[in-house]
Short mmCIF file of C-alpha atoms in Angstrom, two decimals:
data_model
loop_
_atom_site.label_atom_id
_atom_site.label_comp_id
_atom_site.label_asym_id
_atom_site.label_seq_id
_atom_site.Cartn_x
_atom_site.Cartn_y
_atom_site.Cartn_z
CA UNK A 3 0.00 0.00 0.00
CA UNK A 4 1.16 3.23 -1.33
CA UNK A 5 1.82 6.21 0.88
CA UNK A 6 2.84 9.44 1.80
CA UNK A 7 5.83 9.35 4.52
CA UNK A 8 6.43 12.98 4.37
CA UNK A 9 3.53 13.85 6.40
CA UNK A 10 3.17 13.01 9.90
CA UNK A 11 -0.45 12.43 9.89
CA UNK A 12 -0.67 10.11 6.90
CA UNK A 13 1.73 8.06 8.73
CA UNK A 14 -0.29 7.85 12.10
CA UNK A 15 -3.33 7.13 10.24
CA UNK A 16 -1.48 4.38 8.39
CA UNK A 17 -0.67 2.99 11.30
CA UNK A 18 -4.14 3.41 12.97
CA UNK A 19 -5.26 1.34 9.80
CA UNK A 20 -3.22 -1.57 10.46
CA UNK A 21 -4.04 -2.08 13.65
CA UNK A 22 -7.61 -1.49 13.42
CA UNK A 23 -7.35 -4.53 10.44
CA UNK A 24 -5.56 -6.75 12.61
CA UNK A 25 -7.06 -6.42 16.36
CA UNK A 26 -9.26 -9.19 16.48
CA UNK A 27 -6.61 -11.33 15.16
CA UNK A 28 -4.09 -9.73 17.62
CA UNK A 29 -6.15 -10.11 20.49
CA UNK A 30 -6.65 -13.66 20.13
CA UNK A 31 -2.98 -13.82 19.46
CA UNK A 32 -2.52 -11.99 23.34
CA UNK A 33 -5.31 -14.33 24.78
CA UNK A 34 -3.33 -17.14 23.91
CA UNK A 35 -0.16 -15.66 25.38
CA UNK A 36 -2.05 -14.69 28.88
CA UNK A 37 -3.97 -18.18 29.05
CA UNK A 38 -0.19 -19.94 29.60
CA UNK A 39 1.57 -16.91 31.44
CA UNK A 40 -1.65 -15.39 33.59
CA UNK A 41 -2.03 -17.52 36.99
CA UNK A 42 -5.72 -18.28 36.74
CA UNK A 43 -6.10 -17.56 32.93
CA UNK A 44 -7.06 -21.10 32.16
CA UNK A 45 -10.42 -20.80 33.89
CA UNK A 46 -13.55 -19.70 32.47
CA UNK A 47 -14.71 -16.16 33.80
CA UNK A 48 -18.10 -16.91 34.54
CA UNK A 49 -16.93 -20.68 36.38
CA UNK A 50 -14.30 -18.66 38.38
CA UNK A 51 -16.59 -15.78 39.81
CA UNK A 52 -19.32 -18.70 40.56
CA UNK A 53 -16.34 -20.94 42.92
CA UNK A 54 -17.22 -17.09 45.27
CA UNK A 55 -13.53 -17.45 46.41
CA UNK A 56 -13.57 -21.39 46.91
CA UNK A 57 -10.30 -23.20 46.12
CA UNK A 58 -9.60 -22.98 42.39
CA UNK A 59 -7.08 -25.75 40.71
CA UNK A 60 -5.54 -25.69 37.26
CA UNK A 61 -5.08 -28.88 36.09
CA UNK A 62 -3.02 -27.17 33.06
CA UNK A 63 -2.83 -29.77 29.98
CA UNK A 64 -1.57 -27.35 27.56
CA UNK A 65 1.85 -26.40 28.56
CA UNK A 66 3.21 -29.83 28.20
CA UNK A 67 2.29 -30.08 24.82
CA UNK A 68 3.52 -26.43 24.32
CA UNK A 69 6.56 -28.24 25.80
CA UNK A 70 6.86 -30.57 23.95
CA UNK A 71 6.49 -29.09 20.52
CA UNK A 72 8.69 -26.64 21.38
CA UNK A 73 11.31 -28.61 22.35
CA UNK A 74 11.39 -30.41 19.28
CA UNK A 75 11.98 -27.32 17.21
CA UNK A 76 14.43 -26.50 20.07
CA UNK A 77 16.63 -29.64 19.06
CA UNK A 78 15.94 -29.19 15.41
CA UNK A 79 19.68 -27.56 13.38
CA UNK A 80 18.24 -25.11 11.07
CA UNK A 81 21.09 -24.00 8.76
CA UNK A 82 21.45 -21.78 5.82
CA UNK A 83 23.66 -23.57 2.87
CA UNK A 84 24.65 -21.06 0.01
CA UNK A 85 25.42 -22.38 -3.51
CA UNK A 86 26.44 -21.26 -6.50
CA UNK A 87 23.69 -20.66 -9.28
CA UNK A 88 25.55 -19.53 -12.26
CA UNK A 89 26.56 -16.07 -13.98
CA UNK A 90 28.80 -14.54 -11.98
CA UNK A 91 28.54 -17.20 -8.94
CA UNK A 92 31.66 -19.56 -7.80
CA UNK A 93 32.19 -22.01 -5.25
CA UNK A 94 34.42 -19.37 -3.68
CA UNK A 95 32.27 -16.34 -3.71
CA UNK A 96 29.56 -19.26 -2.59
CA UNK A 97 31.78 -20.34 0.37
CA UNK A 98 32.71 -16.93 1.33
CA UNK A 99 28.58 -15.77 1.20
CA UNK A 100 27.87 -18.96 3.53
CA UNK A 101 30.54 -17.73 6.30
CA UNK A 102 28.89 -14.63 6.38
CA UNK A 103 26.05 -15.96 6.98
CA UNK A 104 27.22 -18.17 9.99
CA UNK A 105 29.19 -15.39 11.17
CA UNK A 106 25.30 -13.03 11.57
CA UNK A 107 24.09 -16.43 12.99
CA UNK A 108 27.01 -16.58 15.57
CA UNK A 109 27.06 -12.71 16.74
CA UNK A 110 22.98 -12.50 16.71
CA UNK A 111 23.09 -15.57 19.47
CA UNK A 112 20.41 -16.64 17.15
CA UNK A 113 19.76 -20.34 18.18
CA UNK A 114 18.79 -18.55 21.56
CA UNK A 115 15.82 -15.96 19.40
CA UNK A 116 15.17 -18.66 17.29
CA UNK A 117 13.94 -20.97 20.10
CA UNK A 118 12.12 -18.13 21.68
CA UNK A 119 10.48 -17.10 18.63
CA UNK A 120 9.28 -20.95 17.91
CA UNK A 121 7.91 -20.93 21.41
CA UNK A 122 5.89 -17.69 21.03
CA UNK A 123 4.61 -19.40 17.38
CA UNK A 124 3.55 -22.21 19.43
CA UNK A 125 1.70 -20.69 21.84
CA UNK A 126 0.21 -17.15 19.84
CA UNK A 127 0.60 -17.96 16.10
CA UNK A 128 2.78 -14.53 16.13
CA UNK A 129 6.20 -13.51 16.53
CA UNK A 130 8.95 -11.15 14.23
CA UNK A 131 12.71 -11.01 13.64
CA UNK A 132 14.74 -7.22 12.84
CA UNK A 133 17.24 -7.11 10.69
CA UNK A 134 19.94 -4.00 12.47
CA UNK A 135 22.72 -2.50 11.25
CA UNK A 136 25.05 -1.87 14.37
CA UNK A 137 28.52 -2.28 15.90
CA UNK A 138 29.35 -5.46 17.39
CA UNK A 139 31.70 -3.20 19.96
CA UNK A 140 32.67 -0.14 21.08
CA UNK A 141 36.15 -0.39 20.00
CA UNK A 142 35.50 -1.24 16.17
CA UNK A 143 34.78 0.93 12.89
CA UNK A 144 33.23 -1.84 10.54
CA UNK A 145 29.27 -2.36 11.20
CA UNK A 146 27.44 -5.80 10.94
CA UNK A 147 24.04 -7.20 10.42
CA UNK A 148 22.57 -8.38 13.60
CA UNK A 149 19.20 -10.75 14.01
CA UNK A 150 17.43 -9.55 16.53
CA UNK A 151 13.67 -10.72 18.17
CA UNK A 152 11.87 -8.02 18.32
CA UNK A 153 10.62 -7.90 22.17
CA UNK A 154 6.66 -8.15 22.77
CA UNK A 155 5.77 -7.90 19.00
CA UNK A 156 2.39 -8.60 19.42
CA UNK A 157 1.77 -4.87 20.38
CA UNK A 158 4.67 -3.26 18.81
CA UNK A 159 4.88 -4.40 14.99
CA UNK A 160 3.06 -3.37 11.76
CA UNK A 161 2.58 -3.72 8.64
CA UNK A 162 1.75 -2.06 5.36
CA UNK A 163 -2.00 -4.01 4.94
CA UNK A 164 -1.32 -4.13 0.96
CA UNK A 165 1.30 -7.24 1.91
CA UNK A 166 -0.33 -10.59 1.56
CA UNK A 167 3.45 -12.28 1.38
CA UNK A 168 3.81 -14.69 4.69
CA UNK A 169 7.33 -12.63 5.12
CA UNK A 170 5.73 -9.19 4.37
CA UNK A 171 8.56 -9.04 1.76
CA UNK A 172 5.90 -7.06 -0.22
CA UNK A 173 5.31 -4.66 2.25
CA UNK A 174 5.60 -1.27 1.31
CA UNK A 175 6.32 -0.08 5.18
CA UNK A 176 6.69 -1.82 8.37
CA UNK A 177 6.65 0.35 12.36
CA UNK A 178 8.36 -0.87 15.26
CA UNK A 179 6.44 0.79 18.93
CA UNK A 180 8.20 1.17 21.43
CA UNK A 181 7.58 2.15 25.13
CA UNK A 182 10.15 4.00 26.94
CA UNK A 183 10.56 6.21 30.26
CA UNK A 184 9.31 9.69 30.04
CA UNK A 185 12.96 10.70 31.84
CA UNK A 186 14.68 8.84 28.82
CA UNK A 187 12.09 9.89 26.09
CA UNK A 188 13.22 14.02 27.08
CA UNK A 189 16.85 13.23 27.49
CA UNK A 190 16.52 12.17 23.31
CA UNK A 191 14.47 14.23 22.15
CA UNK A 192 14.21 16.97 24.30
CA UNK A 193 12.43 19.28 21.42
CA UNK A 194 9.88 16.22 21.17
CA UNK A 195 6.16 16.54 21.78
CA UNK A 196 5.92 13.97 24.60
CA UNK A 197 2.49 12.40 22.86
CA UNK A 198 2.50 8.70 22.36
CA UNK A 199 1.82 7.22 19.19
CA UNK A 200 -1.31 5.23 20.40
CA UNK A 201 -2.31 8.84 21.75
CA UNK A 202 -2.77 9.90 18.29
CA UNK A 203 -3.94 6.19 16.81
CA UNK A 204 -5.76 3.70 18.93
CA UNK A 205 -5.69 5.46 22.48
CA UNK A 206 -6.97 2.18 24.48
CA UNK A 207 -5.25 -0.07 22.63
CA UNK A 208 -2.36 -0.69 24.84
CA UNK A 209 -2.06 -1.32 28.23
CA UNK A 210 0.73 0.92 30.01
CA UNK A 211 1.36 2.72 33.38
CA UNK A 212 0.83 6.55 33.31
CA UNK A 213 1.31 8.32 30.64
CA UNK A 214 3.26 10.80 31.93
CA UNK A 215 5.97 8.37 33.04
CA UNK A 216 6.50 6.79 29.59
CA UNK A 217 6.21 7.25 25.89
CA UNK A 218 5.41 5.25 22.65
CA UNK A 219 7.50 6.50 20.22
CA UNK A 220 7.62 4.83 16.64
CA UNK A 221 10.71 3.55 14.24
CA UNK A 222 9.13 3.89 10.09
CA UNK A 223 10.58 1.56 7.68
CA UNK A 224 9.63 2.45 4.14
CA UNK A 225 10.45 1.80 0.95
CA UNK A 226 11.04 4.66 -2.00
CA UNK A 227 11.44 3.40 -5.78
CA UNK A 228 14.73 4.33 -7.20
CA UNK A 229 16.29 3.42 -10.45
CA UNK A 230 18.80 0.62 -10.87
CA UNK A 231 21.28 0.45 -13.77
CA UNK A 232 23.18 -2.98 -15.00
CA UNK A 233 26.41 -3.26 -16.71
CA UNK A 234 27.35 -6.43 -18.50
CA UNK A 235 31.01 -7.76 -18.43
CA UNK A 236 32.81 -9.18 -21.13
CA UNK A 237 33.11 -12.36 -18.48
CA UNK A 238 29.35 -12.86 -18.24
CA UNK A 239 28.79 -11.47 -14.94
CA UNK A 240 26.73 -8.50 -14.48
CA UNK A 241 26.97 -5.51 -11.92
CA UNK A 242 24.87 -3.08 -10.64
CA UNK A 243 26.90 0.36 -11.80
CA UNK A 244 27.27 1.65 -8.05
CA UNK A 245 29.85 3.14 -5.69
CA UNK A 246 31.00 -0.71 -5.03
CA UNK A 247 30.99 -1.36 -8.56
CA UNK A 248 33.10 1.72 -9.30
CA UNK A 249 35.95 0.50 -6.38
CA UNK A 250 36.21 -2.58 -7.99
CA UNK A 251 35.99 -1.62 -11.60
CA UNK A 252 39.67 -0.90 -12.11
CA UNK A 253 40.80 -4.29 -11.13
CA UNK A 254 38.71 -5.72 -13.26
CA UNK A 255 40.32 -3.86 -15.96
CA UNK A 256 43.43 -4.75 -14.73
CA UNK A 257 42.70 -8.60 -15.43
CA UNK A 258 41.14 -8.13 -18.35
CA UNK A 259 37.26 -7.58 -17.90
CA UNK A 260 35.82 -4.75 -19.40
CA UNK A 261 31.96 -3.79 -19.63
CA UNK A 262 30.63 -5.31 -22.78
CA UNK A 263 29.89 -3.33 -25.91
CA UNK A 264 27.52 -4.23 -28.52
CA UNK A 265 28.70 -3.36 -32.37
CA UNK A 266 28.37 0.61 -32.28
CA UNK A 267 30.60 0.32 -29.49
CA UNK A 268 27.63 1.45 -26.86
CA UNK A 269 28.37 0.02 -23.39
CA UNK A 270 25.60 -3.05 -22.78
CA UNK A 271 23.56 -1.17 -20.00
CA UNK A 272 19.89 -1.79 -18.94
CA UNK A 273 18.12 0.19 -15.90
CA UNK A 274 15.70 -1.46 -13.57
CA UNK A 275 13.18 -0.52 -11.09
CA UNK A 276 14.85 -1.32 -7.43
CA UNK A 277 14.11 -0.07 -4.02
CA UNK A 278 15.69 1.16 -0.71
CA UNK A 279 14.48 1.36 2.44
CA UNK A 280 14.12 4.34 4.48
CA UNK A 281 13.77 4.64 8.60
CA UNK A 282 11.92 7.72 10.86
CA UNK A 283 11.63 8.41 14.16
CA UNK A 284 8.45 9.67 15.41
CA UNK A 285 6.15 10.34 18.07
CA UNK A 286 2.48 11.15 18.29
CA UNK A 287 2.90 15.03 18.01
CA UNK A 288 5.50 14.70 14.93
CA UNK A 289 8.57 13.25 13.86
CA UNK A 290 11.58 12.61 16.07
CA UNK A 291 14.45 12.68 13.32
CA UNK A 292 15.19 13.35 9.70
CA UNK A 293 14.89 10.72 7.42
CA UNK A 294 18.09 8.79 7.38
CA UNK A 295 19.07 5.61 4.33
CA UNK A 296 19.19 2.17 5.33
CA UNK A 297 21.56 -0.85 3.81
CA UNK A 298 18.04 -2.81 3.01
CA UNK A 299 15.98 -3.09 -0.17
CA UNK A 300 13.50 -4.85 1.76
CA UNK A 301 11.72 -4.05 5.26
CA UNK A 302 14.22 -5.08 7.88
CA UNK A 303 10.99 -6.69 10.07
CA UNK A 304 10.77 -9.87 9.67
CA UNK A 305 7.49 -11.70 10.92
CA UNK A 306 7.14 -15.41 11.56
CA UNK A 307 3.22 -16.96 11.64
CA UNK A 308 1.73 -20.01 12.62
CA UNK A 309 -1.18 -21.29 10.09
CA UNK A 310 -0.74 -18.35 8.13
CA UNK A 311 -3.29 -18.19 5.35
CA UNK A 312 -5.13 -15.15 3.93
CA UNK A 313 -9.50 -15.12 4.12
CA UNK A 314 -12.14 -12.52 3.18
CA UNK A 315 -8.76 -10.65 2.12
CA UNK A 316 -7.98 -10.78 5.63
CA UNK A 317 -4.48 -12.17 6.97
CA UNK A 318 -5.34 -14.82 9.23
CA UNK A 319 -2.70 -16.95 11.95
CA UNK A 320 -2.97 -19.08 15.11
CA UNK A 321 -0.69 -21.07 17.13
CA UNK A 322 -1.39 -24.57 18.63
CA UNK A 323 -3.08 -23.48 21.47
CA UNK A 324 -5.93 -21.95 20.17
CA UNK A 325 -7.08 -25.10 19.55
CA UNK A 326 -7.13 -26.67 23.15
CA UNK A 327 -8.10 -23.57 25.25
CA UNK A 328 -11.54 -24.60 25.43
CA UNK A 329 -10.85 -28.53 26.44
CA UNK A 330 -8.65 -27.05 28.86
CA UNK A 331 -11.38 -24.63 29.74
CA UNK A 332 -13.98 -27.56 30.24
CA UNK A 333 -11.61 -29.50 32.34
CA UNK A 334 -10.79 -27.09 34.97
#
């Protein structure tokens, strides 16, 4: 879904639209969550005010087989083999592209979000992955690319409700919420309005403390369309014509590989449509920063469903536990 990130307000109502799509589904998805985490949850409202403050047990069924499906994509090794496919690709540019990989794995601690996330599946149907850009340490000038769970994504992630992709990797825009201390919140932005996000979109949609102690600001991924032009190589291979292109363009002279040329002599060039991905801060009075480039052609939010499947043009997900909440209900 197409929109205008330059104003404030189209943005907020954006949002607002998203979440007003998706809070049945999310609320089901938060249910779920409460039913295993909420002592007392697991009985029906109704049965519990009748038991008039008479003992109450939970005879709780569910969280072994939460347990137990969980623990088998716990021991599961998922791994990310990259091969060569042809054109420019080698075994050596292959092998180099797979340490990479295992190298984001490694820093990210991802096993350790990967078995969270497959819990939270489990249980809600719902979780998400980021994609950051950051340092690995204080005392180093090169960044990496970090996998990171996003924390309580039930509330805090959205999407652009134009995506019907099970990765959003359609999406035209993806938010990130996020709740903060009103003493932290000023020491940031101290020019900021001090409004919350859900102030401006869905006021009772999230449960928090006093609003003057904390704030929901908002991080905007979007993407802008932007021309890509390709070079061909007397080799084959073909390049985008970019500032790493241009580095590497005089040793490849050097060894003999020149762009091609047809028979007028015209360089073989072609220009695609390609994307990149823009982030804003912002707040519920008005933005928090300038608009600032990413490294990603695609939204860096990453979501991961259980029984995804799209109905009524409606995105749709559940976890396991939807399905036993009433036998569990019933036995109690």
């Amino acid at each position: 879904m197409a929109g205008d990130y330059e104003k404030h307000e189209s943005v907020i109502l954006m949002i607002k639209q998203s979440q007003d799509a998706e809070r049945e589904q999310r609320e089901q998805a938060k249910e779920a969550k409460r039913f295993v985490t909420v002592r007392g949850a697991q009985w029906d409202k109704g049965s519990a005010e009748k038991m008039n403050g008479r003992f109450r047990g939970t005879f709780d069924m569910c969280s072994p087989i939460i347990d137990q499906i969980a623990g088998e994509i716990e021991q599961t090794d998922f791994s990310i083999r990259v091969s060569p496919a042809g054109g420019e690709a080698t075994k050596e540019k292959a092998k180099l592209l797979d340490g990479i990989v295992r190298n984001i794995r490694n820093i990210s601690n991802f096993q350790d979000s990967l078995n969270a996330c497959g819990r939270a599946n489990v249980i809600s149907g719902f979780d998400c992955f980021e994609i950051v850009q950051d340092w690995v340490d204080a005392d180093t000038f090169d960044q990496d690319l970090f996998i990171r769970r996003v924390p309580n994504a039930i509330d805090s992630v959205w999407f652009d409700l134009g995506s019907t992709e099970q990765d959003r990797s359609d999406s035209g825009w993806g938010v990130k919420l996020a709740t903060i201390p009103k003493a932290e919140y000023d020491e940031r932005w101290p020019e900021g309005s001090g409004l919350s996000v859900d102030d401006s979109a869905v006021n009772d949609y999230y449960t928090q403390g006093d609003s003057k102690e904390t704030v929901t600001v908002a991080k905007l991924y979007y993407r802008k369309a932007k021309k890509v032009q390709l070079v061909r190589m007397t080799n084959g291979a073909i390049y985008k014509d970019d500032a790493d292109f241009q580095s590497v363009k005089d040793e490849l002279a050097q060894s003999g590989i020149f762009v091609e040329t047809d028979e007028d002599g015209n360089e073989k060039r072609r220009t695609r449509d390609g994307w990149q991905v823009c982030s804003r801060m912002l707040d519920g009075g008005g933005w928090l920063s300038d608009e600032e480039l990413t490294v990603f052609e695609f939204i860096p939010l990453v979501p991961v469903y259980g029984n995804f499947d799209i109905v009524d043009n409606n995105v749709t997900y559940s976890g396991k536990l939807e399905n036993i909440m009433d036998t569990q209900r019933s036995l109690n």
